Amino acid sequence: MADTFSLQRVLETFRSSLSENKEVYIKYYISGWKELVSFMNSLGNVFSFISKDVVCKIQILENFLSGENGSHYVTIQSMVKYELENDLVDLTKRSSHPESGCRTLLRLHRALRWLELFLEKLRTSSEDSKTSVMCSDAYNESLAHHHPWLIRKAVGVAFCALPGRNTFFDVMNAGDHTQVVALLGESLPLISEVYQITEDLYAKNNLLELP
Ligand code: 1PX
């Protein structure tokens, strides 16, 4: 992962995460998240409690991927099959498998919906739109449903520290603002596709509410 964020690289990682038969490679999925974490870190320390959580979840998945059963963690599809067939998922309450791959990835998956909504708002925003409002609207429409009050409050405080739209576009490192908007238009269908494939897979296996 390079130090400077680039929206182009996020686009590339999500593109690489889709296999020919529409399975999702965990390796690239988490690379996409690593890029996003580096972006968030560049926005300041207020966001570190968020990035710490993402980094922790990335680490759990990387450990599975490099562990002795790593071959089962190549795609989200193979992970779900392997963990379910071997009773490695706590389905109703956290007990013997509190940090399964399935429940860990579900947290990132829900956050991907936030990202999709936020980027779409950003793409269609006007110059006087506020990033903090777009961010919190996207949050309230998605992730907030899964977070307790205290987290929602802390997240609300962090949103207020977001830079304005112009700075935001600059930090994305994707050229002038028209180019950023074009790149967002290119990225969003990919992000949506990865999201939808995962959503359908989790829904089919009744995994959308994993504790
Ligand atoms: C191109 C620019 C886009 C900006 C990229 C920013 C990336 C943001 C990534 C946010 C990912 C958040 C993952 C949260 C996972 C989660 O829900 N974790 C909670 C549940 O986990 P548990 O193991 O306890 O069941 C956990 O409690 C979370 C704690 C931290 C709060 C997470 C708040 C997420 C807010 C999302 C908005 C981020 C705004 C960043 C602004 C750029």
mmCIF file of C-alpha atoms and ligand atoms in Angstrom:
data_model
loop_
_atom_site.group_PDB
_atom_site.id
_atom_site.type_symbol
_atom_site.label_atom_id
_atom_site.label_comp_id
_atom_site.label_asym_id
_atom_site.label_seq_id
_atom_site.Cartn_x
_atom_site.Cartn_y
_atom_site.Cartn_z
ATOM 1 C CA MET A 1 0.000 0.000 0.000
ATOM 2 C CA ALA A 2 1.475 3.346 -0.978
ATOM 3 C CA ASP A 3 1.310 6.267 1.443
ATOM 4 C CA THR A 4 -0.719 8.583 -0.715
ATOM 5 C CA PHE A 5 -4.310 7.690 -1.294
ATOM 6 C CA SER A 6 -5.553 7.421 -4.816
ATOM 7 C CA LEU A 7 -9.153 6.856 -5.800
ATOM 8 C CA GLN A 8 -7.853 5.138 -8.920
ATOM 9 C CA ARG A 9 -6.245 2.420 -6.801
ATOM 10 C CA VAL A 10 -9.476 1.853 -4.870
ATOM 11 C CA LEU A 11 -11.201 1.397 -8.208
ATOM 12 C CA GLU A 12 -8.536 -1.067 -9.335
ATOM 13 C CA THR A 13 -8.690 -3.158 -6.165
ATOM 14 C CA PHE A 14 -12.460 -3.485 -6.313
ATOM 15 C CA ARG A 15 -12.199 -4.356 -10.000
ATOM 16 C CA SER A 16 -9.617 -7.055 -9.217
ATOM 17 C CA SER A 17 -11.789 -8.421 -6.434
ATOM 18 C CA LEU A 18 -14.360 -9.784 -8.908
ATOM 19 C CA SER A 19 -13.532 -13.137 -10.457
ATOM 20 C CA GLU A 20 -14.756 -14.188 -13.896
ATOM 21 C CA ASN A 21 -17.640 -16.120 -12.399
ATOM 22 C CA LYS A 22 -18.489 -13.235 -10.081
ATOM 23 C CA GLU A 23 -16.946 -14.492 -6.883
ATOM 24 C CA VAL A 24 -15.257 -11.933 -4.634
ATOM 25 C CA TYR A 25 -11.560 -12.342 -3.788
ATOM 26 C CA ILE A 26 -11.000 -11.524 -0.128
ATOM 27 C CA LYS A 27 -7.398 -10.479 -0.794
ATOM 28 C CA TYR A 28 -8.448 -7.605 -3.068
ATOM 29 C CA TYR A 29 -11.530 -6.769 -1.036
ATOM 30 C CA ILE A 30 -9.322 -6.075 1.956
ATOM 31 C CA SER A 31 -6.784 -4.217 -0.194
ATOM 32 C CA GLY A 32 -9.621 -1.876 -1.120
ATOM 33 C CA TRP A 33 -10.324 -1.307 2.567
ATOM 34 C CA LYS A 34 -6.647 -0.670 3.263
ATOM 35 C CA GLU A 35 -6.669 2.091 0.670
ATOM 36 C CA LEU A 36 -9.747 3.610 2.270
ATOM 37 C CA VAL A 37 -8.129 3.459 5.703
ATOM 38 C CA SER A 38 -5.110 5.334 4.362
ATOM 39 C CA PHE A 39 -7.495 7.982 3.046
ATOM 40 C CA MET A 40 -9.239 8.248 6.383
ATOM 41 C CA ASN A 41 -5.923 8.523 8.216
ATOM 42 C CA SER A 42 -4.939 11.426 6.013
ATOM 43 C CA LEU A 43 -8.015 13.306 7.266
ATOM 44 C CA GLY A 44 -6.786 13.448 10.849
ATOM 45 C CA ASN A 45 -6.780 11.771 14.269
ATOM 46 C CA VAL A 46 -10.498 12.271 14.887
ATOM 47 C CA PHE A 47 -11.044 9.300 12.634
ATOM 48 C CA SER A 48 -8.549 6.987 14.289
ATOM 49 C CA PHE A 49 -11.163 5.138 16.377
ATOM 50 C CA ILE A 50 -12.883 4.274 13.117
ATOM 51 C CA SER A 51 -9.735 3.246 11.261
ATOM 52 C CA LYS A 52 -8.552 1.147 14.228
ATOM 53 C CA ASP A 53 -11.723 -0.902 14.008
ATOM 54 C CA VAL A 54 -11.360 -1.392 10.258
ATOM 55 C CA VAL A 55 -7.666 -2.308 10.603
ATOM 56 C CA CYS A 56 -8.560 -4.831 13.282
ATOM 57 C CA LYS A 57 -11.156 -6.456 11.029
ATOM 58 C CA ILE A 58 -8.778 -6.480 8.068
ATOM 59 C CA GLN A 59 -6.218 -8.208 10.301
ATOM 60 C CA ILE A 60 -8.661 -10.933 11.346
ATOM 61 C CA LEU A 61 -9.390 -11.712 7.693
ATOM 62 C CA GLU A 62 -5.704 -11.588 6.739
ATOM 63 C CA ASN A 63 -4.907 -14.056 9.493
ATOM 64 C CA PHE A 64 -7.463 -16.483 8.106
ATOM 65 C CA LEU A 65 -6.125 -15.977 4.611
ATOM 66 C CA SER A 66 -2.521 -16.685 5.585
ATOM 67 C CA GLY A 67 -3.410 -19.409 8.094
ATOM 68 C CA GLU A 68 -3.445 -23.166 7.608
ATOM 69 C CA ASN A 69 -6.987 -23.075 6.183
ATOM 70 C CA GLY A 70 -6.178 -20.126 3.966
ATOM 71 C CA SER A 71 -7.238 -21.907 0.786
ATOM 72 C CA HIS A 72 -10.837 -21.767 2.052
ATOM 73 C CA TYR A 73 -10.602 -18.007 2.449
ATOM 74 C CA VAL A 74 -9.725 -17.132 -1.140
ATOM 75 C CA THR A 75 -13.193 -15.860 -1.975
ATOM 76 C CA ILE A 76 -16.126 -14.702 0.153
ATOM 77 C CA GLN A 77 -18.101 -17.591 -1.375
ATOM 78 C CA SER A 78 -15.556 -20.229 -0.348
ATOM 79 C CA MET A 79 -15.261 -18.702 3.144
ATOM 80 C CA VAL A 80 -19.031 -18.806 3.721
ATOM 81 C CA LYS A 81 -19.227 -22.407 2.522
ATOM 82 C CA TYR A 82 -16.257 -23.543 4.600
ATOM 83 C CA GLU A 83 -17.227 -21.795 7.827
ATOM 84 C CA LEU A 84 -20.868 -22.899 7.643
ATOM 85 C CA GLU A 85 -20.057 -26.509 6.767
ATOM 86 C CA ASN A 86 -17.621 -26.718 9.662
ATOM 87 C CA ASP A 87 -19.766 -24.907 12.246
ATOM 88 C CA LEU A 88 -17.283 -22.083 12.570
ATOM 89 C CA VAL A 89 -19.874 -19.292 12.766
ATOM 90 C CA ASP A 90 -21.783 -18.111 15.846
ATOM 91 C CA LEU A 91 -25.222 -17.713 14.336
ATOM 92 C CA THR A 92 -27.327 -16.316 17.163
ATOM 93 C CA LYS A 93 -24.986 -15.127 19.880
ATOM 94 C CA ARG A 94 -21.255 -14.721 20.203
ATOM 95 C CA SER A 95 -19.770 -17.751 21.926
ATOM 96 C CA SER A 96 -17.159 -20.181 20.612
ATOM 97 C CA HIS A 97 -16.466 -18.357 17.332
ATOM 98 C CA PRO A 98 -16.799 -14.676 18.195
ATOM 99 C CA GLU A 99 -14.557 -13.541 15.348
ATOM 100 C CA SER A 100 -15.521 -15.726 12.422
ATOM 101 C CA GLY A 101 -14.618 -14.606 8.927
ATOM 102 C CA CYS A 102 -18.321 -14.363 8.093
ATOM 103 C CA ARG A 103 -19.240 -11.961 10.923
ATOM 104 C CA THR A 104 -16.065 -9.920 10.470
ATOM 105 C CA LEU A 105 -16.621 -9.466 6.768
ATOM 106 C CA LEU A 106 -20.272 -8.614 7.403
ATOM 107 C CA ARG A 107 -19.154 -5.490 9.324
ATOM 108 C CA LEU A 108 -17.074 -4.351 6.360
ATOM 109 C CA HIS A 109 -19.873 -5.272 3.998
ATOM 110 C CA ARG A 110 -22.309 -3.009 5.853
ATOM 111 C CA ALA A 111 -19.719 -0.243 5.735
ATOM 112 C CA LEU A 112 -19.388 -0.748 1.979
ATOM 113 C CA ARG A 113 -23.050 0.224 1.661
ATOM 114 C CA TRP A 114 -22.256 3.437 3.518
ATOM 115 C CA LEU A 115 -19.378 4.047 1.105
ATOM 116 C CA GLU A 116 -21.583 3.432 -1.914
ATOM 117 C CA LEU A 117 -24.217 5.890 -0.683
ATOM 118 C CA PHE A 118 -21.659 8.487 0.331
ATOM 119 C CA LEU A 119 -19.724 8.360 -2.940
ATOM 120 C CA GLU A 120 -22.944 8.637 -4.925
ATOM 121 C CA LYS A 121 -23.899 11.734 -2.941
ATOM 122 C CA LEU A 122 -20.437 13.146 -3.489
ATOM 123 C CA ARG A 123 -20.580 12.406 -7.213
ATOM 124 C CA THR A 124 -23.888 14.212 -7.677
ATOM 125 C CA SER A 125 -23.175 17.021 -5.205
ATOM 126 C CA SER A 126 -22.955 20.692 -6.044
ATOM 127 C CA GLU A 127 -20.108 22.976 -5.068
ATOM 128 C CA ASP A 128 -21.859 24.229 -1.951
ATOM 129 C CA SER A 129 -22.801 20.759 -0.663
ATOM 130 C CA LYS A 130 -21.384 19.854 2.722
ATOM 131 C CA THR A 131 -19.383 16.638 3.068
ATOM 132 C CA SER A 132 -20.430 16.300 6.716
ATOM 133 C CA VAL A 133 -24.109 16.288 5.709
ATOM 134 C CA MET A 134 -23.566 13.827 2.847
ATOM 135 C CA CYS A 135 -21.547 11.603 5.124
ATOM 136 C CA SER A 136 -24.056 11.576 7.946
ATOM 137 C CA ASP A 137 -27.046 11.150 5.613
ATOM 138 C CA ALA A 138 -25.322 8.112 4.086
ATOM 139 C CA TYR A 139 -24.509 6.846 7.580
ATOM 140 C CA ASN A 140 -28.069 7.255 8.832
ATOM 141 C CA GLU A 141 -29.359 5.370 5.812
ATOM 142 C CA SER A 142 -27.023 2.429 6.377
ATOM 143 C CA LEU A 143 -24.516 1.685 9.133
ATOM 144 C CA ALA A 144 -26.301 3.646 11.844
ATOM 145 C CA HIS A 145 -28.986 0.930 11.972
ATOM 146 C CA HIS A 146 -26.319 -1.456 13.257
ATOM 147 C CA HIS A 147 -24.595 0.822 15.768
ATOM 148 C CA PRO A 148 -25.515 1.582 19.378
ATOM 149 C CA TRP A 149 -26.188 5.118 20.562
ATOM 150 C CA LEU A 150 -22.680 5.783 21.877
ATOM 151 C CA ILE A 151 -21.006 4.906 18.575
ATOM 152 C CA ARG A 152 -23.569 6.942 16.632
ATOM 153 C CA LYS A 153 -22.749 9.961 18.807
ATOM 154 C CA ALA A 154 -18.975 9.529 18.405
ATOM 155 C CA VAL A 155 -19.375 9.125 14.660
ATOM 156 C CA GLY A 156 -21.490 12.282 14.545
ATOM 157 C CA VAL A 157 -18.665 14.230 16.216
ATOM 158 C CA ALA A 158 -16.118 12.837 13.752
ATOM 159 C CA PHE A 159 -18.273 13.878 10.793
ATOM 160 C CA CYS A 160 -18.112 17.494 11.925
ATOM 161 C CA ALA A 161 -14.339 17.356 11.479
ATOM 162 C CA LEU A 162 -14.564 16.395 7.821
ATOM 163 C CA PRO A 163 -12.911 18.800 5.406
ATOM 164 C CA GLY A 164 -15.024 20.616 2.857
ATOM 165 C CA ARG A 165 -15.874 19.260 -0.564
ATOM 166 C CA ASN A 166 -12.967 20.941 -2.367
ATOM 167 C CA THR A 167 -10.305 19.593 -0.005
ATOM 168 C CA PHE A 168 -11.992 16.228 -0.114
ATOM 169 C CA PHE A 169 -11.788 16.107 -3.897
ATOM 170 C CA ASP A 170 -8.135 17.175 -3.797
ATOM 171 C CA VAL A 171 -7.181 14.458 -1.286
ATOM 172 C CA MET A 172 -8.634 11.869 -3.620
ATOM 173 C CA ASN A 173 -5.692 12.480 -5.942
ATOM 174 C CA ALA A 174 -7.591 11.871 -9.118
ATOM 175 C CA GLY A 175 -7.039 15.077 -11.048
ATOM 176 C CA ASP A 176 -9.363 18.043 -11.270
ATOM 177 C CA HIS A 177 -12.882 17.880 -9.905
ATOM 178 C CA THR A 178 -14.454 16.882 -13.215
ATOM 179 C CA GLN A 179 -12.058 13.959 -13.399
ATOM 180 C CA VAL A 180 -12.870 12.949 -9.815
ATOM 181 C CA VAL A 181 -16.574 12.961 -10.633
ATOM 182 C CA ALA A 182 -15.911 10.830 -13.742
ATOM 183 C CA LEU A 183 -13.815 8.378 -11.761
ATOM 184 C CA LEU A 184 -16.520 8.155 -9.107
ATOM 185 C CA GLY A 185 -18.972 7.338 -11.883
ATOM 186 C CA GLU A 186 -16.661 4.535 -12.979
ATOM 187 C CA SER A 187 -16.040 3.210 -9.446
ATOM 188 C CA LEU A 188 -19.590 3.136 -8.189
ATOM 189 C CA PRO A 189 -20.988 0.369 -10.418
ATOM 190 C CA LEU A 190 -18.073 -1.842 -9.346
ATOM 191 C CA ILE A 191 -18.543 -1.135 -5.662
ATOM 192 C CA SER A 192 -22.291 -1.717 -6.048
ATOM 193 C CA GLU A 193 -21.698 -5.000 -7.814
ATOM 194 C CA VAL A 194 -19.335 -6.292 -5.124
ATOM 195 C CA TYR A 195 -21.822 -5.137 -2.487
ATOM 196 C CA GLN A 196 -24.799 -6.815 -4.187
ATOM 197 C CA ILE A 197 -23.035 -10.127 -4.761
ATOM 198 C CA THR A 198 -22.068 -10.273 -1.078
ATOM 199 C CA GLU A 199 -25.517 -9.145 0.049
ATOM 200 C CA ASP A 200 -27.222 -11.886 -2.022
ATOM 201 C CA LEU A 201 -24.805 -14.525 -0.749
ATOM 202 C CA TYR A 202 -25.335 -13.514 2.889
ATOM 203 C CA ALA A 203 -29.101 -13.283 2.433
ATOM 204 C CA LYS A 204 -29.257 -16.718 0.817
ATOM 205 C CA ASN A 205 -27.406 -18.188 3.797
ATOM 206 C CA ASN A 206 -29.269 -16.181 6.469
ATOM 207 C CA LEU A 207 -26.112 -14.443 7.584
ATOM 208 C CA LEU A 208 -27.198 -10.813 7.476
ATOM 209 C CA GLU A 209 -27.756 -10.494 11.222
ATOM 210 C CA LEU A 210 -24.699 -12.326 12.541
ATOM 211 C CA PRO A 211 -23.896 -11.222 16.111
HETATM 212 C C1 1PX B 1 -13.059 7.956 -1.348
HETATM 213 C C2 1PX B 1 -13.230 8.458 -0.010
HETATM 214 C C3 1PX B 1 -14.090 7.677 0.827
HETATM 215 C C4 1PX B 1 -13.810 7.769 2.277
HETATM 216 C C5 1PX B 1 -13.252 6.533 2.801
HETATM 217 C C6 1PX B 1 -13.446 6.395 4.216
HETATM 218 C C7 1PX B 1 -13.473 4.995 4.659
HETATM 219 C C8 1PX B 1 -14.306 4.868 5.847
HETATM 220 C C9 1PX B 1 -14.387 3.526 6.329
HETATM 221 C C10 1PX B 1 -15.337 3.355 7.435
HETATM 222 C C11 1PX B 1 -15.480 1.945 7.793
HETATM 223 C C12 1PX B 1 -16.195 1.698 9.033
HETATM 224 C C13 1PX B 1 -16.251 0.257 9.383
HETATM 225 C C14 1PX B 1 -17.087 0.031 10.564
HETATM 226 C C15 1PX B 1 -17.273 -1.397 10.919
HETATM 227 C C16 1PX B 1 -18.242 -1.431 12.090
HETATM 228 O O1 1PX B 1 -19.432 -1.192 11.902
HETATM 229 N N1 1PX B 1 -17.760 -1.727 13.289
HETATM 230 C C17 1PX B 1 -18.567 -1.664 14.491
HETATM 231 C C18 1PX B 1 -19.124 -3.014 14.848
HETATM 232 O O2 1PX B 1 -18.098 -3.932 15.005
HETATM 233 P P1 1PX B 1 -18.224 -5.070 16.126
HETATM 234 O O3 1PX B 1 -17.001 -5.946 15.936
HETATM 235 O O4 1PX B 1 -18.265 -4.388 17.451
HETATM 236 O O5 1PX B 1 -19.508 -5.805 15.843
HETATM 237 C C19 1PX B 1 -17.735 -1.083 15.585
HETATM 238 O O6 1PX B 1 -18.453 -1.031 16.790
HETATM 239 C C20 1PX B 1 -17.333 0.258 15.088
HETATM 240 C C21 1PX B 1 -16.709 1.151 15.670
HETATM 241 C C22 1PX B 1 -16.214 2.381 15.034
HETATM 242 C C23 1PX B 1 -17.208 3.263 14.375
HETATM 243 C C24 1PX B 1 -17.437 3.011 12.933
HETATM 244 C C25 1PX B 1 -18.125 4.148 12.294
HETATM 245 C C26 1PX B 1 -18.238 4.054 10.828
HETATM 246 C C27 1PX B 1 -18.584 5.360 10.210
HETATM 247 C C28 1PX B 1 -18.403 5.358 8.752
HETATM 248 C C29 1PX B 1 -18.064 6.665 8.234
HETATM 249 C C30 1PX B 1 -16.610 6.985 8.207
HETATM 250 C C31 1PX B 1 -16.380 8.377 7.782
HETATM 251 C C32 1PX B 1 -15.040 8.628 7.296
HETATM 252 C C33 1PX B 1 -14.977 9.840 6.518
HETATM 253 C C34 1PX B 1 -14.136 9.848 5.370
#
